[in-house]
Short mmCIF file of C-alpha atoms in Angstrom, two decimals:
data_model
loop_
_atom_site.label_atom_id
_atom_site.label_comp_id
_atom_site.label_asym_id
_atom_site.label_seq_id
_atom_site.Cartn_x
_atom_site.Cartn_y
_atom_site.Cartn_z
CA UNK A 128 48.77 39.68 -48.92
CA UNK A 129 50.31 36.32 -49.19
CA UNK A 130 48.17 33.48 -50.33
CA UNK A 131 46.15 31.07 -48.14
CA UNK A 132 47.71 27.94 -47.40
CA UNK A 133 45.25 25.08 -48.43
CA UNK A 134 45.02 22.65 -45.30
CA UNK A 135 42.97 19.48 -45.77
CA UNK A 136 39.95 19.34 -42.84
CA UNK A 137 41.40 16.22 -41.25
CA UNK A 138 44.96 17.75 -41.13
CA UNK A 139 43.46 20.99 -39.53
CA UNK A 140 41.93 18.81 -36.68
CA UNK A 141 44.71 16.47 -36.21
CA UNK A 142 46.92 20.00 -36.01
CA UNK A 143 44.72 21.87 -33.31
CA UNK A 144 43.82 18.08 -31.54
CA UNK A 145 47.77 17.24 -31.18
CA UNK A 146 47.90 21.32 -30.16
CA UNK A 147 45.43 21.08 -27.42
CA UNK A 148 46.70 17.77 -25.75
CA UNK A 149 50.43 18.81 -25.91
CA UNK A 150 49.28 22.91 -23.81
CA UNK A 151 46.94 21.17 -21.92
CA UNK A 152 49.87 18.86 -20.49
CA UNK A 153 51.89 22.36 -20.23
CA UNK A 154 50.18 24.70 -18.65
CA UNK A 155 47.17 23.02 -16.82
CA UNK A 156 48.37 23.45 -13.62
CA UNK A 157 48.11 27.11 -13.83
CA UNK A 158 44.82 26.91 -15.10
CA UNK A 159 43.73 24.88 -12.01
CA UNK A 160 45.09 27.83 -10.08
CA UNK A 161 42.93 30.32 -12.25
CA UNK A 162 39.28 28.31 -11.19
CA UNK A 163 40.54 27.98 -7.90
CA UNK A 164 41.17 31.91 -7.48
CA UNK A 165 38.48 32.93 -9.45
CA UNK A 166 36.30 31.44 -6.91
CA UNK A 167 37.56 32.32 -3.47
CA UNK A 168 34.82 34.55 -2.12
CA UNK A 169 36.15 37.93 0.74
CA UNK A 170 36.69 36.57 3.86
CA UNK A 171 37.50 33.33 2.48
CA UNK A 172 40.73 33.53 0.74
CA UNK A 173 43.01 30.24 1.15
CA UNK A 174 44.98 31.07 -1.26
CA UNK A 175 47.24 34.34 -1.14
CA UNK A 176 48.42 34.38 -5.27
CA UNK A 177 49.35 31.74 -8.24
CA UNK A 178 52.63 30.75 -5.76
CA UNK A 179 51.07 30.31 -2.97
CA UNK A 180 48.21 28.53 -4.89
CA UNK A 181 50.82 26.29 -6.32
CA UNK A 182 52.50 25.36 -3.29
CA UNK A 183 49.48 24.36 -1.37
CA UNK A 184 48.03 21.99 -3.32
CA UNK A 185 51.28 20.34 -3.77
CA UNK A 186 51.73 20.39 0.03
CA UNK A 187 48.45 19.21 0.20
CA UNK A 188 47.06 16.81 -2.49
CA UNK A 189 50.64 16.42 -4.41
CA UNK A 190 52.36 16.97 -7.39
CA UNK A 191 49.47 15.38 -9.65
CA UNK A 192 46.89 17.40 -7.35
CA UNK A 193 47.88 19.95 -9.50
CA UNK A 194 46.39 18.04 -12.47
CA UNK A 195 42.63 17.31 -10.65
CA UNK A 196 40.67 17.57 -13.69
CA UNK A 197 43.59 17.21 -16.50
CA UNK A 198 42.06 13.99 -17.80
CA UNK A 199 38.48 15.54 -19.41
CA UNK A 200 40.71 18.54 -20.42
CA UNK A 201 42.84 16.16 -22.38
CA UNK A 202 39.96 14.36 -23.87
CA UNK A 203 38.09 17.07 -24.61
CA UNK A 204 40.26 19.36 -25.57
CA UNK A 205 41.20 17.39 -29.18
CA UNK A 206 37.58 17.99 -30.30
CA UNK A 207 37.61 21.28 -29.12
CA UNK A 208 40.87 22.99 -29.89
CA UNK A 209 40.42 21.06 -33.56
CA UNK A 210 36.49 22.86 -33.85
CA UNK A 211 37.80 25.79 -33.50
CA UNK A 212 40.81 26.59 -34.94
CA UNK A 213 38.95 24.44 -38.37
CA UNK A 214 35.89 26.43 -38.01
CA UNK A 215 37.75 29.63 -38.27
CA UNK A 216 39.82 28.81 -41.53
CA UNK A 217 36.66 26.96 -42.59
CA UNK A 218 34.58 30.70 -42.49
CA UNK A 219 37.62 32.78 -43.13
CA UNK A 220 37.87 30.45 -46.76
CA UNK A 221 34.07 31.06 -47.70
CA UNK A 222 34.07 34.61 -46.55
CA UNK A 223 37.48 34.99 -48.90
CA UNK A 224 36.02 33.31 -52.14
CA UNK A 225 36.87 36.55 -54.27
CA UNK A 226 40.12 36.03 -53.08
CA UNK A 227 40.66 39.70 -52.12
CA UNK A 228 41.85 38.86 -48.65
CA UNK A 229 39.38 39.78 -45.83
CA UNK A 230 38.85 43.15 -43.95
CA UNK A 231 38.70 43.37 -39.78
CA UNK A 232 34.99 43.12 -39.77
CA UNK A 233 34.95 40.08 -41.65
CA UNK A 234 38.07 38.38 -39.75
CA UNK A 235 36.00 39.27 -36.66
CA UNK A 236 32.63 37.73 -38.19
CA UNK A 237 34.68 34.24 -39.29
CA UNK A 238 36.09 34.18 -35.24
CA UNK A 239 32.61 34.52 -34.01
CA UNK A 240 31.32 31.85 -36.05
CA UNK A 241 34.50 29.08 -34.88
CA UNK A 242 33.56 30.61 -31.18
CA UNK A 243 30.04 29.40 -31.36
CA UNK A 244 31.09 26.35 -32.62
CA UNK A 245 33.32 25.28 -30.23
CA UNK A 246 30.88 25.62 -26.97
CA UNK A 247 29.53 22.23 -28.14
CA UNK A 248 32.66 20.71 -26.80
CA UNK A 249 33.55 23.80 -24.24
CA UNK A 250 30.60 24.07 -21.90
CA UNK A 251 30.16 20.23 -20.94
CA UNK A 252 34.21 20.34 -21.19
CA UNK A 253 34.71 22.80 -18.82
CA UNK A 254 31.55 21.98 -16.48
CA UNK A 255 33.11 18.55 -15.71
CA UNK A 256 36.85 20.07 -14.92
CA UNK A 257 35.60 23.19 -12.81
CA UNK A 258 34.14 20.54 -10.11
CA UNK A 259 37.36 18.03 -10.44
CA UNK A 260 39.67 21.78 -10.11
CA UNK A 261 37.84 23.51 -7.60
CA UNK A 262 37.76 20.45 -4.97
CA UNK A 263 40.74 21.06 -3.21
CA UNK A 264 39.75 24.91 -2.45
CA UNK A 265 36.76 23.79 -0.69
CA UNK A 266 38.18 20.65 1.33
CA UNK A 267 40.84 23.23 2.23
CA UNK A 268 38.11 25.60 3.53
CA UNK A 269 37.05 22.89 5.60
CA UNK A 270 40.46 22.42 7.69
CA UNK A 271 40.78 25.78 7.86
CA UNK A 272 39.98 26.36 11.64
CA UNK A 273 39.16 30.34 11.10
CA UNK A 274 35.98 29.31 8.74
CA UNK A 275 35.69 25.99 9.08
CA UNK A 276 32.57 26.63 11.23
CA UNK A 277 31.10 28.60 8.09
CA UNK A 278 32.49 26.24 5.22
CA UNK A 279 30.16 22.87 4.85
CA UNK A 280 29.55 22.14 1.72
CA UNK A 281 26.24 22.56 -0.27
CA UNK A 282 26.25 19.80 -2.73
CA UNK A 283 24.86 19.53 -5.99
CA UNK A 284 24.22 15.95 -4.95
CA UNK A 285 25.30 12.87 -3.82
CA UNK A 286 27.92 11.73 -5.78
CA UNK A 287 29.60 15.34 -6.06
CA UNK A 288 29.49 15.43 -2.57
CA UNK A 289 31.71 12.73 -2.54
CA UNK A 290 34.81 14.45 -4.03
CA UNK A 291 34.68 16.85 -0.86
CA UNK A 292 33.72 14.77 2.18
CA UNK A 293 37.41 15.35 3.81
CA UNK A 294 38.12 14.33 7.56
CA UNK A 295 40.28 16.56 10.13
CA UNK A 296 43.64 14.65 8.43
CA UNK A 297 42.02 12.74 5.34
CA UNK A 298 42.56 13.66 1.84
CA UNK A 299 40.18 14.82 -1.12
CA UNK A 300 38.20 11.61 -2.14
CA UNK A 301 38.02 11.10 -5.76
CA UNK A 302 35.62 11.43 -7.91
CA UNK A 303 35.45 11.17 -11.61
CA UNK A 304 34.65 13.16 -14.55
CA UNK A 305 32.83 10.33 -15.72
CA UNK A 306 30.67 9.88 -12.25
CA UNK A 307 29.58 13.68 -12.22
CA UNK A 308 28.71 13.54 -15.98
CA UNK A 309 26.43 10.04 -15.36
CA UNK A 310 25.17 11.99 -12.13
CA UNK A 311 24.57 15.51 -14.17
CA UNK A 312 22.35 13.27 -16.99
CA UNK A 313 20.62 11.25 -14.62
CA UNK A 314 19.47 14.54 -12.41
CA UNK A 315 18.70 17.59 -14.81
CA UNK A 316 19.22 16.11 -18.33
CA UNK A 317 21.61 17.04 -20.68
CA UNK A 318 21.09 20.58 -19.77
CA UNK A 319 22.79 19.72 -16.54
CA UNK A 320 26.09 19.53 -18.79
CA UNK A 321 25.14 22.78 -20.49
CA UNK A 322 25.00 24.35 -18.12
CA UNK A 323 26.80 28.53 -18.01
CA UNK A 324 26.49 27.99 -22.17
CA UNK A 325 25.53 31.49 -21.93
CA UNK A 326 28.32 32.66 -19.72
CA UNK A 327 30.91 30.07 -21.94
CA UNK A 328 29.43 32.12 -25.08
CA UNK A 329 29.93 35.48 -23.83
CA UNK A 330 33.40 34.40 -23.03
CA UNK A 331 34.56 32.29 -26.44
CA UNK A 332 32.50 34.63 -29.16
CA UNK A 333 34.60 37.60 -27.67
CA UNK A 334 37.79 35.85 -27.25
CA UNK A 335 37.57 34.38 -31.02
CA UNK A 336 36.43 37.78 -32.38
CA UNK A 337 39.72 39.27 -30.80
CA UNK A 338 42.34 36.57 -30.97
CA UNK A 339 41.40 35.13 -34.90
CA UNK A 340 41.78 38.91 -36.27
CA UNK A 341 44.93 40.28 -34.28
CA UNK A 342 46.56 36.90 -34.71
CA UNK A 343 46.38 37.57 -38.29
CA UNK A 344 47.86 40.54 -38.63
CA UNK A 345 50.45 40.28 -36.10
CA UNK A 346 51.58 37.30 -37.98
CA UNK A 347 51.40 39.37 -41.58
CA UNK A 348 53.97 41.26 -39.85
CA UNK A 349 56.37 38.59 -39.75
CA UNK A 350 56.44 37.48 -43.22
CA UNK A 351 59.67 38.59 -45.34
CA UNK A 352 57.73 39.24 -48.18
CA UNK A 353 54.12 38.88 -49.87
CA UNK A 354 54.87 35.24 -51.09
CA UNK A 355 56.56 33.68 -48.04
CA UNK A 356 55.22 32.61 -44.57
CA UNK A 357 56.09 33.90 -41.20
CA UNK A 358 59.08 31.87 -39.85
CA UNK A 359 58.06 29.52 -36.79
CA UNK A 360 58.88 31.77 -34.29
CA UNK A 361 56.86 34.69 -35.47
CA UNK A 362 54.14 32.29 -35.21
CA UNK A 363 54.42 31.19 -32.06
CA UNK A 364 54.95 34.67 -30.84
CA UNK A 365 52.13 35.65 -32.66
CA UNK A 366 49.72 33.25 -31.05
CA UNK A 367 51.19 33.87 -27.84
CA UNK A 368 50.54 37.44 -27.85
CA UNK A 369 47.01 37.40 -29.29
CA UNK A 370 45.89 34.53 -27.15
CA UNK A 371 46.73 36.70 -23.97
CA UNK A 372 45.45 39.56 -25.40
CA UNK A 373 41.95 38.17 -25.93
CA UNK A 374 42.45 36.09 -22.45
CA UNK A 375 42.93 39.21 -20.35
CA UNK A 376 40.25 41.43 -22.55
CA UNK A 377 37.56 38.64 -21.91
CA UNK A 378 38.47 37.39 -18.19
CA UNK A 379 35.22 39.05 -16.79
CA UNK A 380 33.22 36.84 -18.47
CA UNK A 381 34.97 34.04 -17.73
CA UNK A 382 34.85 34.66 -13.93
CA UNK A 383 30.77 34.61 -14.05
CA UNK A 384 31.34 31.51 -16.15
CA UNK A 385 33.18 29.38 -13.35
CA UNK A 386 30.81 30.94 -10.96
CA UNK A 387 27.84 29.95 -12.26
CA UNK A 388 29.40 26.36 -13.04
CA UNK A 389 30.84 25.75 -9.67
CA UNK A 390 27.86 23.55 -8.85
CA UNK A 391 29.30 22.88 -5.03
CA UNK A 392 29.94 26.03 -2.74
CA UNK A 393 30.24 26.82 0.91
CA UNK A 394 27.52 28.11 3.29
CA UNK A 395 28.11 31.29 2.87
CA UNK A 396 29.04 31.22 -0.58
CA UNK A 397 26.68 33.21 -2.90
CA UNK A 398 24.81 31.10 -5.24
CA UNK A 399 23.71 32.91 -8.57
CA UNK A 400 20.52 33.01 -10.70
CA UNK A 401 22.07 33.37 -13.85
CA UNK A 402 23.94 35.89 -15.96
CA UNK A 403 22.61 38.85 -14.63
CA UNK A 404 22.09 37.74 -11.31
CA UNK A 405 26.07 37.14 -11.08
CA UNK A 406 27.06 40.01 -12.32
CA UNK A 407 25.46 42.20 -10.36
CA UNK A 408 26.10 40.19 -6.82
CA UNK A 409 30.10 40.21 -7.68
CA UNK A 410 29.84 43.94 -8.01
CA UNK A 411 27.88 44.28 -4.96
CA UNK A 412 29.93 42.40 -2.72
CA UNK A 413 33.41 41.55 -4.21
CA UNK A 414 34.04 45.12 -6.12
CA UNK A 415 35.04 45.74 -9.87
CA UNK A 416 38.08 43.83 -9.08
CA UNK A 417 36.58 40.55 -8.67
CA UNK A 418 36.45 40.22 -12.13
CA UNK A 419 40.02 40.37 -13.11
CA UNK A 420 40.86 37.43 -10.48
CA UNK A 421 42.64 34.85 -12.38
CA UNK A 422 43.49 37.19 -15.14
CA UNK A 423 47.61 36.67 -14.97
CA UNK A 424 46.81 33.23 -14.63
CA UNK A 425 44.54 32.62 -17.58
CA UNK A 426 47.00 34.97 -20.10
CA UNK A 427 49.57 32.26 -18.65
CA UNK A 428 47.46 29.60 -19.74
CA UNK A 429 46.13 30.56 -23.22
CA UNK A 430 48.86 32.41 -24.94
CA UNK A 431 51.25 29.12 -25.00
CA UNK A 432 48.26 27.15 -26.32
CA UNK A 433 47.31 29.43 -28.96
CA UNK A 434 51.08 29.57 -29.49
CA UNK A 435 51.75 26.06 -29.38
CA UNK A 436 48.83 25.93 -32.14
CA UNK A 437 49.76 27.90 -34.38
CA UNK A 438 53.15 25.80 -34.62
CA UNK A 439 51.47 22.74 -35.33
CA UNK A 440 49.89 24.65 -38.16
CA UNK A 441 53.35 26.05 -39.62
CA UNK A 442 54.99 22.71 -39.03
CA UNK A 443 52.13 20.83 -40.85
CA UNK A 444 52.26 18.03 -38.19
CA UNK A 445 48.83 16.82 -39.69
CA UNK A 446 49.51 16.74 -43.22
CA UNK A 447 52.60 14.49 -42.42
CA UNK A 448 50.34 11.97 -40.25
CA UNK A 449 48.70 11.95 -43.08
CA UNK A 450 51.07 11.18 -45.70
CA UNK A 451 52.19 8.36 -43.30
CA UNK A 452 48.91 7.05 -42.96
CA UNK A 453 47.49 4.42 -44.90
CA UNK A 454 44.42 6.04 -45.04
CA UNK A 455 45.36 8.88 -46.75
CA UNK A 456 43.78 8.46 -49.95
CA UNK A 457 40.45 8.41 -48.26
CA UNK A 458 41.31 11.92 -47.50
CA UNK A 459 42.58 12.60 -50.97
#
């Protein structure tokens, strides 16, 4: 097994920051049409597929309505790409001190840990975006004319309300990441952020446990010998194909996440108690196949980030900030 390339912590989290801002920027319209899928409810659909997703919301709210909710992504998503991708070298170093190279079960065991790291960031990260994401779904609910009767909107409160108070020919009214997140605090605490940390951990523990492992050895079959690297492209590929992997495998879990986290819903759109509770009321009235909605999409979504990652790493776009930087010897 080749040796471990030594990567300085702040060159790790410039590497997966700089990762997660330039996917985000990618691929976050599809991801807007993954929340906005995973929530349509029988009976309700507005939106046919990812195309037709797509072209409605451009037809509708524009070519930036496809980035509602792009702006906490891209400030959260530094912290939380950079915990994460760290946190995994960080347990797969310690668990590696004999330097034998690791087996699958420990692999797995260092991906758990950088999942339940990164939910810090994740939870409140992806709270705040599922509201800004999922607006224009419900305000076009309301001007559809076949449920329109059945569609007003149960707000969390008054300010989220806001964002979906839409008139027979007026757009969404904004509302910002910032306002909900002042709102959240001032109503239900910080827990009001946190909340679906269950759901988000059921969905990133998973997804680490598969990607960190297969990524690894799909990228050990790239290198030319022992003693060199992967080139680039095996990387990329590499991250690419695990990310999706692990994106598909764990999409269940991520549709009771948005669910539970969707904190504004129509009339007759279930609200959930929970975990449990969620579970068992998509099976009941949405089928099996409720929980793969949004799967295309999110593989989409995740396999050039993880891919795009990975890069960064090979490159070594941190270590030559770094070098640059007058601060380097701090880091020295």
């Amino acid at each position: 097994m080749a040796p471990q390339q030594q990567i300085s912590l702040p060159a790790k989290l410039i590497n997966g920051g700089i990762a997660g801002i330039v996917g985000v920027t990618c691929v976050f319209p599809i991801d807007l049409v993954k929340t906005r899928l995973q929530n349509q409810r029988q009976g309700q659909q507005v939106y046919k597929n990812m195309m037709d997703c797509l072209v409605k919301t451009v037809r509708s709210e524009g070519f930036f309505g496809m980035y509602r909710g792009a702006a906490v992504n891209l400030t959260l998503v530094t912290p939380e790409k950079a915990i994460k991708l760290a946190a995994n070298d960080f347990f797969r170093q310690h668990l590696n001190k004999n330097g034998k190279g690791l087996t699958v079960f420990k692999e797995m065991l260092a991906g758990c840990g950088a999942g339940m790291c990164q939910v810090i960031i994740t939870t409140p990260m992806e709270m705040l975006k599922i509201q800004l994401q999922d607006a224009g779904r419900l305000a076009a609910q309301q001007r559809k004319p076949a449920i329109m009767s059945t569609t007003k909107l149960v707000a969390a409160n008054t300010v989220l309300s806001r964002s979906y108070n839409v008139g027979p020919s007026s757009a969404v009214r904004a509302v910002s990441a910032t306002q909900i997140a002042r709102e959240l605090l001032h109503t239900k605490g910080i827990q009001g952020l946190y909340k679906g940390l269950g759901a988000t951990l059921m969905r990133d523990v998973p997804f680490s446990v598969v990607y960190f492992p297969l990524f690894a050895h799909l990228n050990r079959l790239g290198q030319p010998s022992q003693d060199e690297a992967a080139p680039f492209y095996w990387a990329f590929l590499s991250g690419c194909l695990a990310g999706s992997t692990a994106a598909v495998a764990v999409n269940p879990c991520d549709v009771v996440k948005t669910r539970l986290q969707s904190l504004n819903k129509g009339v007759t759109e279930e609200s959930y108690n929970g975990v449990v509770d969620c579970v068992r009321k998509i099976m009941h009235k949405e089928g099996p196949s409720a929980f793969l909605k949004g799967a295309g999409c999110r593989a989409l979504v995740i396999a050039p980030l993880f891919g795009i990652a990975q890069v960064m790493y090979f490159i070594g776009i941190g270590e030559f900030i770094l070098d640059q930087s007058p601060l380097n010897y701090l880091f020295v």
